[in-house]
Tab-separated table of C-alpha atoms in Angstrom:
chain	number	residue	atom	x	y	z
N	926	UNK	CA	265.409	140.592	305.398
N	927	UNK	CA	262.978	137.579	303.927
N	928	UNK	CA	259.444	137.420	304.140
N	929	UNK	CA	256.654	134.697	303.481
N	930	UNK	CA	254.000	135.018	302.746
N	931	UNK	CA	252.423	131.978	303.476
N	932	UNK	CA	250.298	130.726	305.641
N	933	UNK	CA	251.011	128.833	308.959
N	934	UNK	CA	249.297	125.995	309.637
N	935	UNK	CA	246.878	125.779	312.540
N	936	UNK	CA	249.067	122.791	313.696
N	937	UNK	CA	252.585	123.482	312.561
N	938	UNK	CA	254.129	120.314	311.194
N	939	UNK	CA	257.079	122.225	309.905
N	940	UNK	CA	260.335	119.546	311.067
N	941	UNK	CA	263.106	121.244	313.197
N	942	UNK	CA	266.826	120.972	311.924
N	943	UNK	CA	269.666	120.085	313.360
N	944	UNK	CA	273.068	120.800	311.596
N	945	UNK	CA	276.200	119.529	312.664
N	946	UNK	CA	279.159	120.172	311.433
N	947	UNK	CA	282.954	118.901	312.749
N	948	UNK	CA	285.535	120.332	312.646
N	949	UNK	CA	288.748	118.943	310.165
N	950	UNK	CA	286.958	115.663	310.551
N	951	UNK	CA	288.111	113.117	307.972
N	952	UNK	CA	286.099	110.523	305.911
N	953	UNK	CA	288.097	107.795	307.341
N	954	UNK	CA	287.994	109.394	311.236
N	955	UNK	CA	284.544	106.985	311.478
N	956	UNK	CA	283.687	103.082	312.447
N	957	UNK	CA	280.774	103.181	309.646
N	958	UNK	CA	283.459	104.754	307.081
N	959	UNK	CA	285.803	101.986	307.786
N	960	UNK	CA	287.791	103.177	310.955
N	961	UNK	CA	288.876	100.008	312.470
N	962	UNK	CA	289.674	101.329	316.217
N	963	UNK	CA	287.516	104.361	316.328
N	964	UNK	CA	284.174	103.756	317.941
N	965	UNK	CA	281.604	106.354	316.559
N	966	UNK	CA	278.057	103.780	317.527
N	967	UNK	CA	275.948	106.934	317.877
N	968	UNK	CA	276.843	108.167	314.637
N	969	UNK	CA	276.783	104.880	313.144
N	970	UNK	CA	272.830	104.533	314.130
N	971	UNK	CA	272.249	108.090	312.546
N	972	UNK	CA	273.729	106.827	309.472
N	973	UNK	CA	271.150	103.602	309.719
N	974	UNK	CA	268.242	106.449	309.789
N	975	UNK	CA	268.691	108.032	307.343
N	976	UNK	CA	270.963	108.825	303.797
N	977	UNK	CA	274.471	108.116	303.975
N	978	UNK	CA	276.537	109.915	301.529
N	979	UNK	CA	279.467	108.567	299.724
N	980	UNK	CA	279.769	111.521	297.573
N	981	UNK	CA	279.872	114.667	299.851
N	982	UNK	CA	281.237	117.713	299.223
N	983	UNK	CA	282.486	120.948	301.032
N	984	UNK	CA	283.434	123.999	298.587
N	985	UNK	CA	286.969	124.648	300.343
N	986	UNK	CA	289.205	123.084	301.866
N	987	UNK	CA	289.435	125.081	304.802
N	988	UNK	CA	287.442	126.794	307.574
N	989	UNK	CA	285.954	130.352	307.024
N	990	UNK	CA	284.799	129.616	303.028
N	991	UNK	CA	283.425	125.901	303.981
N	992	UNK	CA	281.199	127.254	306.294
N	993	UNK	CA	280.128	130.662	304.618
N	994	UNK	CA	279.409	127.609	301.716
N	995	UNK	CA	277.554	125.934	303.944
N	996	UNK	CA	275.129	128.771	305.483
N	997	UNK	CA	274.535	131.049	302.112
N	998	UNK	CA	274.963	127.666	299.352
N	999	UNK	CA	277.143	130.559	297.571
N	1000	UNK	CA	280.629	129.563	296.129
N	1001	UNK	CA	283.319	131.149	298.688
N	1002	UNK	CA	284.599	133.443	295.622
N	1003	UNK	CA	281.322	135.185	296.052
N	1004	UNK	CA	281.593	136.329	300.085
N	1005	UNK	CA	284.333	139.062	298.869
N	1006	UNK	CA	286.514	137.518	301.519
N	1007	UNK	CA	289.767	137.200	299.351
N	1008	UNK	CA	290.931	134.092	301.753
N	1009	UNK	CA	289.546	130.728	302.887
N	1010	UNK	CA	289.935	131.624	306.530
N	1011	UNK	CA	290.204	135.237	308.506
N	1012	UNK	CA	291.592	135.458	311.977
N	1013	UNK	CA	290.508	136.812	314.171
N	1014	UNK	CA	292.268	140.078	313.810
N	1015	UNK	CA	291.307	140.683	310.354
N	1016	UNK	CA	288.979	143.339	308.954
N	1017	UNK	CA	286.714	142.307	306.974
N	1018	UNK	CA	283.259	139.251	307.808
N	1019	UNK	CA	280.333	137.666	306.143
N	1020	UNK	CA	278.620	140.585	305.149
N	1021	UNK	CA	275.336	141.086	306.389
N	1022	UNK	CA	273.641	141.450	302.989
N	1023	UNK	CA	274.363	137.768	302.475
N	1024	UNK	CA	271.284	135.605	303.282
N	1025	UNK	CA	271.878	132.398	305.362
N	1026	UNK	CA	269.745	129.043	306.572
N	1027	UNK	CA	269.492	130.654	310.073
N	1028	UNK	CA	267.659	134.321	308.686
N	1029	UNK	CA	265.847	132.208	306.226
N	1030	UNK	CA	264.387	130.536	308.814
N	1031	UNK	CA	263.612	132.885	311.021
N	1032	UNK	CA	261.821	134.512	308.660
N	1033	UNK	CA	258.846	132.024	308.825
N	1034	UNK	CA	258.810	131.537	312.872
N	1035	UNK	CA	261.639	128.977	313.522
N	1036	UNK	CA	263.920	129.480	316.541
N	1037	UNK	CA	267.760	129.706	316.044
N	1038	UNK	CA	270.839	128.851	317.435
N	1039	UNK	CA	274.520	128.410	317.041
N	1040	UNK	CA	276.656	126.073	319.566
N	1041	UNK	CA	280.360	126.181	318.880
N	1042	UNK	CA	282.445	127.450	316.509
N	1043	UNK	CA	281.881	130.909	314.341
N	1044	UNK	CA	284.519	131.509	311.860
N	1045	UNK	CA	282.640	133.955	309.701
N	1046	UNK	CA	284.046	137.212	311.778
N	1047	UNK	CA	285.365	139.070	314.767
N	1048	UNK	CA	284.626	142.003	316.020
N	1049	UNK	CA	288.031	144.253	316.148
N	1050	UNK	CA	289.626	147.923	316.087
N	1051	UNK	CA	290.296	147.078	311.986
N	1052	UNK	CA	285.968	146.567	311.321
N	1053	UNK	CA	285.188	149.411	314.173
N	1054	UNK	CA	284.044	147.015	316.121
N	1055	UNK	CA	281.237	146.100	314.306
N	1056	UNK	CA	278.043	144.277	315.620
N	1057	UNK	CA	277.304	142.352	312.234
N	1058	UNK	CA	280.804	140.289	312.711
N	1059	UNK	CA	278.775	137.859	315.279
N	1060	UNK	CA	276.116	135.600	314.654
N	1061	UNK	CA	273.053	137.796	316.125
N	1062	UNK	CA	273.708	139.732	313.001
N	1063	UNK	CA	273.211	136.662	310.108
N	1064	UNK	CA	269.834	135.062	311.458
N	1065	UNK	CA	270.336	133.620	315.704
N	1066	UNK	CA	268.539	134.010	318.415
N	1067	UNK	CA	271.481	132.879	320.642
N	1068	UNK	CA	274.505	131.765	320.324
N	1069	UNK	CA	277.373	130.343	322.787
N	1070	UNK	CA	281.055	128.969	321.044
N	1071	UNK	CA	284.190	130.697	319.943
N	1072	UNK	CA	284.592	133.401	317.278
N	1073	UNK	CA	287.255	131.287	315.660
N	1074	UNK	CA	289.297	127.961	316.031
N	1075	UNK	CA	290.085	127.109	319.144
N	1076	UNK	CA	294.279	127.348	318.199
N	1077	UNK	CA	294.250	131.473	317.383
N	1078	UNK	CA	295.850	132.966	320.418
N	1079	UNK	CA	293.476	135.371	320.635
N	1080	UNK	CA	289.959	132.598	320.308
N	1081	UNK	CA	287.620	133.209	322.637
N	1082	UNK	CA	284.483	131.719	324.275
N	1083	UNK	CA	281.377	134.117	324.135
N	1084	UNK	CA	277.864	133.530	324.612
N	1085	UNK	CA	275.156	135.801	323.305
N	1086	UNK	CA	273.648	138.283	326.215
N	1087	UNK	CA	271.192	140.915	326.157
N	1088	UNK	CA	273.045	142.857	328.564
N	1089	UNK	CA	276.727	141.900	327.829
N	1090	UNK	CA	278.631	144.696	326.129
N	1091	UNK	CA	282.502	142.163	325.819
N	1092	UNK	CA	283.590	142.191	323.081
N	1093	UNK	CA	280.330	144.375	321.596
N	1094	UNK	CA	276.958	145.203	323.004
N	1095	UNK	CA	274.926	142.133	323.000
N	1096	UNK	CA	277.622	139.353	324.190
N	1097	UNK	CA	279.502	138.463	326.932
N	1098	UNK	CA	283.092	137.011	326.739
N	1099	UNK	CA	283.218	133.899	328.784
N	1100	UNK	CA	287.214	132.406	328.709
N	1101	UNK	CA	290.102	134.262	326.559
N	1102	UNK	CA	293.602	132.723	325.417
N	1103	UNK	CA	292.317	129.136	324.617
N	1104	UNK	CA	294.642	127.663	323.800
N	1105	UNK	CA	296.435	128.507	326.827
N	1106	UNK	CA	293.412	127.467	328.991
N	1107	UNK	CA	293.227	124.141	329.210
N	1108	UNK	CA	290.186	123.360	331.046
N	1109	UNK	CA	287.610	125.964	328.988
N	1110	UNK	CA	289.318	123.854	325.566
N	1111	UNK	CA	288.477	120.563	327.363
N	1112	UNK	CA	284.973	121.826	328.065
N	1113	UNK	CA	283.949	122.918	324.710
N	1114	UNK	CA	282.496	120.118	322.884
N	1115	UNK	CA	280.265	118.994	326.330
N	1116	UNK	CA	279.571	122.596	326.664
N	1117	UNK	CA	277.887	122.612	322.943
N	1118	UNK	CA	276.343	119.700	323.562
N	1119	UNK	CA	274.464	120.937	326.834
N	1120	UNK	CA	273.944	124.216	325.395
N	1121	UNK	CA	272.002	121.801	322.312
N	1122	UNK	CA	270.186	119.674	324.794
N	1123	UNK	CA	268.958	122.633	326.547
N	1124	UNK	CA	267.458	124.858	323.400
N	1125	UNK	CA	265.796	121.654	322.140
N	1126	UNK	CA	263.911	121.535	325.593
N	1127	UNK	CA	262.633	124.974	325.280
N	1128	UNK	CA	261.660	125.016	322.125
N	1129	UNK	CA	259.908	121.178	321.567
N	1130	UNK	CA	256.694	122.961	320.338
N	1131	UNK	CA	258.336	125.467	318.245
N	1132	UNK	CA	260.202	124.978	314.803
N	1133	UNK	CA	263.681	125.384	315.897
N	1134	UNK	CA	267.041	125.338	313.689
N	1135	UNK	CA	270.346	124.494	315.806
N	1136	UNK	CA	273.302	124.594	313.679
N	1137	UNK	CA	275.604	122.447	315.753
N	1138	UNK	CA	278.886	123.574	314.978
N	1139	UNK	CA	281.589	121.491	316.803
N	1140	UNK	CA	284.855	122.801	317.366
N	1141	UNK	CA	287.287	119.491	317.693
N	1142	UNK	CA	289.091	117.721	316.197
N	1143	UNK	CA	290.807	120.574	314.516
N	1144	UNK	CA	294.147	120.500	316.517
N	1145	UNK	CA	294.904	121.136	319.427
N	1146	UNK	CA	293.167	117.892	320.348
N	1147	UNK	CA	291.223	118.684	323.426
N	1148	UNK	CA	289.407	116.114	325.431
N	1149	UNK	CA	286.816	116.246	328.842
N	1150	UNK	CA	287.965	114.100	331.771
N	1151	UNK	CA	285.650	111.727	331.019
N	1152	UNK	CA	286.276	110.423	327.752
N	1153	UNK	CA	290.217	110.207	328.046
N	1154	UNK	CA	292.107	107.125	327.555
N	1155	UNK	CA	288.980	106.026	326.378
N	1156	UNK	CA	289.624	105.434	323.018
N	1157	UNK	CA	292.279	102.104	321.446
N	1158	UNK	CA	293.213	105.465	319.553
N	1159	UNK	CA	294.769	107.942	321.446
N	1160	UNK	CA	293.646	111.793	322.127
N	1161	UNK	CA	292.189	111.438	318.597
N	1162	UNK	CA	289.994	108.631	319.471
N	1163	UNK	CA	288.821	109.609	322.548
N	1164	UNK	CA	287.900	113.221	321.043
N	1165	UNK	CA	285.564	111.342	318.567
N	1166	UNK	CA	284.079	108.930	320.837
N	1167	UNK	CA	283.658	112.033	323.205
N	1168	UNK	CA	282.010	114.141	319.462
N	1169	UNK	CA	279.995	110.244	319.163
N	1170	UNK	CA	278.471	110.966	322.669
N	1171	UNK	CA	277.648	114.322	322.381
N	1172	UNK	CA	276.033	113.576	318.928
N	1173	UNK	CA	273.822	110.349	320.705
N	1174	UNK	CA	272.865	112.503	323.268
N	1175	UNK	CA	271.212	115.405	321.065
N	1176	UNK	CA	269.148	112.926	319.354
N	1177	UNK	CA	268.168	111.138	322.688
N	1178	UNK	CA	267.213	114.861	323.991
N	1179	UNK	CA	264.937	115.072	320.070
N	1180	UNK	CA	263.077	111.531	321.304
N	1181	UNK	CA	263.128	112.184	324.944
N	1182	UNK	CA	260.609	115.685	323.887
N	1183	UNK	CA	258.593	114.099	321.486
N	1184	UNK	CA	260.472	115.257	318.185
N	1185	UNK	CA	262.869	113.279	317.190
N	1186	UNK	CA	260.432	111.742	313.724
N	1187	UNK	CA	259.895	115.257	312.363
N	1188	UNK	CA	263.393	116.254	312.480
N	1189	UNK	CA	265.903	117.133	310.060
N	1190	UNK	CA	269.256	115.847	311.158
N	1191	UNK	CA	271.994	117.052	309.241
N	1192	UNK	CA	275.901	116.055	309.644
N	1193	UNK	CA	279.314	116.944	308.011
N	1194	UNK	CA	282.611	118.046	308.497
N	1195	UNK	CA	283.794	121.475	307.329
N	1196	UNK	CA	286.550	119.882	305.653
N	1197	UNK	CA	289.257	117.145	305.562
N	1198	UNK	CA	291.223	116.096	308.238
N	1199	UNK	CA	295.048	117.673	309.177
N	1200	UNK	CA	297.405	114.674	307.904
N	1201	UNK	CA	300.255	116.450	308.958
N	1202	UNK	CA	301.294	119.636	311.088
N	1203	UNK	CA	304.327	121.337	311.086
N	1204	UNK	CA	306.608	122.772	313.282
N	1205	UNK	CA	306.060	119.643	316.575
N	1206	UNK	CA	308.302	120.158	318.440
N	1207	UNK	CA	307.689	124.115	319.104
N	1208	UNK	CA	304.360	123.829	319.223
N	1209	UNK	CA	302.764	125.236	322.181
N	1210	UNK	CA	300.269	121.487	322.544
N	1211	UNK	CA	302.618	119.506	322.286
N	1212	UNK	CA	303.079	115.951	320.946
N	1213	UNK	CA	300.308	114.325	322.816
N	1214	UNK	CA	297.564	116.710	321.023
N	1215	UNK	CA	298.257	115.923	317.677
N	1216	UNK	CA	297.632	113.288	316.288
N	1217	UNK	CA	296.263	113.323	312.970
N	1218	UNK	CA	293.237	112.376	310.783
N	1219	UNK	CA	292.549	110.303	307.935
N	1220	UNK	CA	290.869	110.728	304.995
N	1221	UNK	CA	291.149	107.164	303.392
N	1222	UNK	CA	290.285	106.645	301.142
N	1223	UNK	CA	290.550	109.623	299.240
N	1224	UNK	CA	294.479	111.837	298.600
N	1225	UNK	CA	295.610	114.435	301.480
N	1226	UNK	CA	293.391	116.091	303.543
N	1227	UNK	CA	292.862	120.133	304.759
N	1228	UNK	CA	294.230	122.435	303.009
N	1229	UNK	CA	294.565	120.637	299.222
N	1230	UNK	CA	292.760	120.488	296.005
N	1231	UNK	CA	292.564	116.862	295.960
N	1232	UNK	CA	289.818	114.773	297.080
N	1233	UNK	CA	290.766	114.525	300.664
N	1234	UNK	CA	290.367	118.206	301.486
N	1235	UNK	CA	286.816	118.177	299.889
N	1236	UNK	CA	284.909	114.278	300.169
N	1237	UNK	CA	283.749	114.639	303.916
N	1238	UNK	CA	281.057	112.053	305.164
N	1239	UNK	CA	277.598	113.622	305.181
N	1240	UNK	CA	274.512	111.750	306.678
N	1241	UNK	CA	271.169	113.184	305.596
N	1242	UNK	CA	268.658	112.351	308.200
N	1243	UNK	CA	264.695	112.383	309.378
N	1244	UNK	CA	262.167	109.714	309.857
N	1245	UNK	CA	259.268	111.069	309.112
N	1246	UNK	CA	259.311	111.828	305.844
N	1247	UNK	CA	262.986	109.406	304.013
N	1248	UNK	CA	263.608	106.032	303.931
N	1249	UNK	CA	266.720	105.207	305.866
N	1250	UNK	CA	269.211	102.562	306.036
N	1251	UNK	CA	270.387	103.795	302.280
N	1252	UNK	CA	273.902	104.096	300.658
N	1253	UNK	CA	273.462	106.826	298.306
N	1254	UNK	CA	275.984	107.471	295.602
N	1255	UNK	CA	274.969	110.409	293.891
N	1256	UNK	CA	277.427	113.080	294.673
N	1257	UNK	CA	275.958	115.764	296.754
N	1258	UNK	CA	277.168	119.172	298.536
N	1259	UNK	CA	276.741	121.715	301.317
N	1260	UNK	CA	275.543	124.172	298.669
N	1261	UNK	CA	272.595	121.911	298.187
N	1262	UNK	CA	271.559	122.466	302.051
N	1263	UNK	CA	270.304	125.529	301.693
N	1264	UNK	CA	267.742	125.149	298.506
N	1265	UNK	CA	267.114	122.023	300.360
N	1266	UNK	CA	265.718	122.979	304.077
N	1267	UNK	CA	264.165	126.550	302.252
N	1268	UNK	CA	261.915	124.190	300.319
N	1269	UNK	CA	260.998	122.028	303.141
N	1270	UNK	CA	260.235	124.855	305.921
N	1271	UNK	CA	258.627	127.330	302.681
N	1272	UNK	CA	261.174	129.460	302.470
N	1273	UNK	CA	261.357	131.787	299.339
N	1274	UNK	CA	264.912	131.520	297.824
N	1275	UNK	CA	266.444	134.464	297.313
N	1276	UNK	CA	265.987	135.925	293.899
N	1277	UNK	CA	268.922	138.970	293.882
N	1278	UNK	CA	271.544	136.903	293.999
N	1279	UNK	CA	272.951	133.410	292.558
N	1280	UNK	CA	272.147	130.592	294.646
N	1281	UNK	CA	274.822	127.856	293.324
N	1282	UNK	CA	273.469	124.737	295.294
N	1283	UNK	CA	270.289	122.529	294.097
N	1284	UNK	CA	266.947	121.162	295.609
N	1285	UNK	CA	267.967	117.834	296.443
N	1286	UNK	CA	265.007	116.039	297.922
N	1287	UNK	CA	264.154	114.780	294.741
N	1288	UNK	CA	266.856	112.372	295.657
N	1289	UNK	CA	266.509	112.665	299.438
N	1290	UNK	CA	262.651	111.470	299.086
N	1291	UNK	CA	262.527	109.675	295.352
N	1292	UNK	CA	258.732	109.700	293.530
N	1293	UNK	CA	257.199	108.506	290.578
N	1294	UNK	CA	256.767	112.195	288.433
N	1295	UNK	CA	259.415	113.468	290.673
N	1296	UNK	CA	262.076	116.348	289.413
N	1297	UNK	CA	264.743	115.271	288.179
N	1298	UNK	CA	267.919	116.476	289.706
N	1299	UNK	CA	269.746	118.707	288.026
N	1300	UNK	CA	273.664	117.211	287.130
N	1301	UNK	CA	276.276	117.904	289.653
N	1302	UNK	CA	278.262	120.693	288.833
N	1303	UNK	CA	280.922	121.396	291.436
N	1304	UNK	CA	283.644	123.838	291.527
N	1305	UNK	CA	286.768	123.063	294.458
N	1306	UNK	CA	287.843	126.601	295.793
N	1307	UNK	CA	291.776	126.737	297.223
N	1308	UNK	CA	293.406	129.898	299.231
N	1309	UNK	CA	292.118	132.165	297.394
N	1310	UNK	CA	289.118	131.418	297.322
N	1311	UNK	CA	288.865	130.805	293.519
N	1312	UNK	CA	288.838	127.448	291.815
N	1313	UNK	CA	291.579	124.649	291.496
N	1314	UNK	CA	289.297	122.255	289.721
N	1315	UNK	CA	285.625	121.671	288.503
N	1316	UNK	CA	283.758	118.195	288.917
N	1317	UNK	CA	281.052	117.241	286.278
N	1318	UNK	CA	279.352	114.269	286.446
N	1319	UNK	CA	282.343	111.371	287.297
N	1320	UNK	CA	285.125	113.450	286.313
N	1321	UNK	CA	287.097	115.804	287.928
N	1322	UNK	CA	289.845	118.728	286.184
N	1323	UNK	CA	292.733	119.990	288.061
N	1324	UNK	CA	293.897	123.548	286.853
N	1325	UNK	CA	295.869	123.961	289.821
N	1326	UNK	CA	296.919	121.600	292.894
N	1327	UNK	CA	297.894	121.440	296.579
N	1328	UNK	CA	298.617	119.719	299.583
N	1329	UNK	CA	298.793	119.601	302.966
N	1330	UNK	CA	302.304	117.853	302.384
N	1331	UNK	CA	303.462	120.564	300.041
N	1332	UNK	CA	303.312	116.765	298.213
N	1333	UNK	CA	303.116	116.718	294.583
N	1334	UNK	CA	302.423	113.066	294.067
N	1335	UNK	CA	304.297	113.244	291.048
N	1336	UNK	CA	301.942	115.870	289.054
N	1337	UNK	CA	301.938	119.503	288.281
N	1338	UNK	CA	298.245	120.623	286.988
N	1339	UNK	CA	297.558	124.751	285.474
N	1340	UNK	CA	295.620	125.724	282.847
N	1341	UNK	CA	297.515	124.775	279.465
N	1342	UNK	CA	298.458	121.001	281.315
N	1343	UNK	CA	295.417	120.201	283.309
N	1344	UNK	CA	294.914	117.127	285.201
N	1345	UNK	CA	291.342	115.013	284.966
N	1346	UNK	CA	290.756	111.949	287.020
N	1347	UNK	CA	287.269	109.649	287.047
N	1348	UNK	CA	287.296	109.687	290.759
N	1349	UNK	CA	284.445	107.609	290.785
N	1350	UNK	CA	286.045	104.738	290.619
N	1351	UNK	CA	290.018	106.466	291.174
N	1352	UNK	CA	289.205	107.458	294.343
N	1353	UNK	CA	293.196	108.223	294.883
N	1354	UNK	CA	293.330	110.409	291.728
N	1355	UNK	CA	296.368	108.091	290.720
N	1356	UNK	CA	295.336	108.136	286.990
N	1357	UNK	CA	295.653	111.071	284.741
N	1358	UNK	CA	293.341	110.903	281.396
N	1359	UNK	CA	293.068	113.772	280.389
N	1360	UNK	CA	295.499	113.092	277.163
N	1361	UNK	CA	292.898	110.329	276.321
N	1362	UNK	CA	289.811	112.517	276.754
N	1363	UNK	CA	291.033	115.349	275.090
N	1364	UNK	CA	288.147	116.661	274.362
N	1365	UNK	CA	286.253	116.488	278.012
N	1366	UNK	CA	288.869	118.183	279.191
N	1367	UNK	CA	287.947	121.287	276.593
N	1368	UNK	CA	284.154	121.221	277.369
N	1369	UNK	CA	284.983	121.121	281.205
N	1370	UNK	CA	287.849	124.082	281.138
N	1371	UNK	CA	285.095	125.769	279.093
N	1372	UNK	CA	282.641	125.518	281.130
N	1373	UNK	CA	284.796	126.269	284.424
N	1374	UNK	CA	286.293	129.958	282.307
N	1375	UNK	CA	282.484	130.690	282.141
N	1376	UNK	CA	281.698	130.340	285.447
N	1377	UNK	CA	284.118	132.679	286.475
N	1378	UNK	CA	283.353	135.197	283.994
N	1379	UNK	CA	279.690	135.454	285.585
N	1380	UNK	CA	281.555	135.514	289.250
N	1381	UNK	CA	283.332	138.713	287.823
N	1382	UNK	CA	280.805	140.087	286.320
N	1383	UNK	CA	277.947	139.769	289.384
N	1384	UNK	CA	280.546	140.728	291.992
N	1385	UNK	CA	280.389	140.470	295.533
N	1386	UNK	CA	278.320	142.669	298.091
N	1387	UNK	CA	281.601	144.121	299.055
N	1388	UNK	CA	282.285	145.111	296.201
N	1389	UNK	CA	279.905	148.163	296.137
N	1390	UNK	CA	281.616	148.923	299.474
N	1391	UNK	CA	285.294	149.266	298.173
C-alpha cells in the first residue's frame, strides 16, 4: 500500500476525478469526431470544456490488457497475464502487488468506486475463489458492475456488500447469465449512471475518484426502453445516445452539488470498435444487436494492430485549471493517466517498478518555463501482450500485423521486413515508407528490442510465484 507524508490542507482543494471508459467504442462513433447520424451532445459539451486529444492511444486493442494499463500506467507485458483478455474461468487476475490509480488516490484520502465492468479477474475454482480477483482488493471502496464483458455466459452483475458472500465474501451477485438476461443487460448503462450520481452526492465534501466503466457499446448491444428507436442510426445509435445521456446526467450531478469546477473528467474507450461479427447467423443475440461501430478515419478496429484498434476518443476536462475548447494534436496514451493524476493529487509514484506513462500536466496546463514533455515513445501490444508495433514521434513501425477481419490489406510484416508509416499524415496506414527511411527503421527496431530485453529482465509480479 502507498503512504503519503504530504500534509493535508485545512480546506481540501484537491480535485475529484471521474474516469469514463466506454467498451469497444470507436473514434468515429461520436458527433464531435464527425459521425453524421449518432447524436452525442453531452460528450461534445465535455470536449468543448476541456482538451480533445486527436491522437489518444490505448496499449491494447482488447479489454483486459487495456484496462490493466489504464489503472497501473504499465504496459500489458508487465502484467504476467499472458493474454489480452482473461475470461471468467481463467486462473490469473491482476496481481495484488500492482498499484492502481484507485489505490494511490485512496492512500491520500480519496473515496474510490468502480461502476461498471471490471474484467481484470474473476473468482473461480482455479484461483481458489481468491478475494484478490475483484476490485475491493485493488483500491476501490465500492463496486457495482460486471466481472467480465456482458457477452460471456458466466457474466454476472455483482455489488460490493460487507455482509455478502457470493461469489466470495464482501460481494453479492445481483444477476447471473447476462447474455440471456435481457432486462438486466438493458439496465446496465442506467444502473452505472445512477450509482455514480449517488456516489457523487454522498461524497461531495470529500475528494473522490469514480471509475465509470460502461459495458456498452460492446456487442451484443443492449439499450433501455427509454432509448429504443431514438436514433436514426439503429440500435448502435440508441446505445450511444443512452451513453451520452448518462455522461450528461453525471456531469449535471457534479454541477448540482457544486463540485464540477474542481473535478477532472477523463473520457476514453478501452479500444477500437467491432467492425465485424463472425458467425452472425448463429449468435445468441440475433442480427439486431450486431450493428458495429466506426474507427473512421483509421484502418480496422478492435483486435487489430492497426490504428483503428488503438486510437480512440480522448478528452480531459478540469474547468478550474485547464483551458477548455482545445484540440490537441500531441499524442498521449492511457499510460499517462496514472502519473498525471498522481502528480496532481500528491500521490508519490512507486519507485520499485517501471511506470511507462508520462506526466502530461505540462501539456494540459502549459506555463512559461514549464517542464518539457517527454517524446512520445509508445508500444502497441497484441494478443500475447507482446509488441506488434512501436511509435516514435510521427512514425509507426509494424513488426507483425493482425486484423479482426482477417484482412492483411495487401501487407505483410515481420522483424525482417517491417512496415513503416507516417501516421500523423497517413491516417489509414496505406503508404509503407520503410525502404525510403531505412535508418529510421533500424533505430526504431533497436529501441523496440531494447524494451523487450528490459521487460524480460524486470519480469512480472507473477514470475516470483511460479
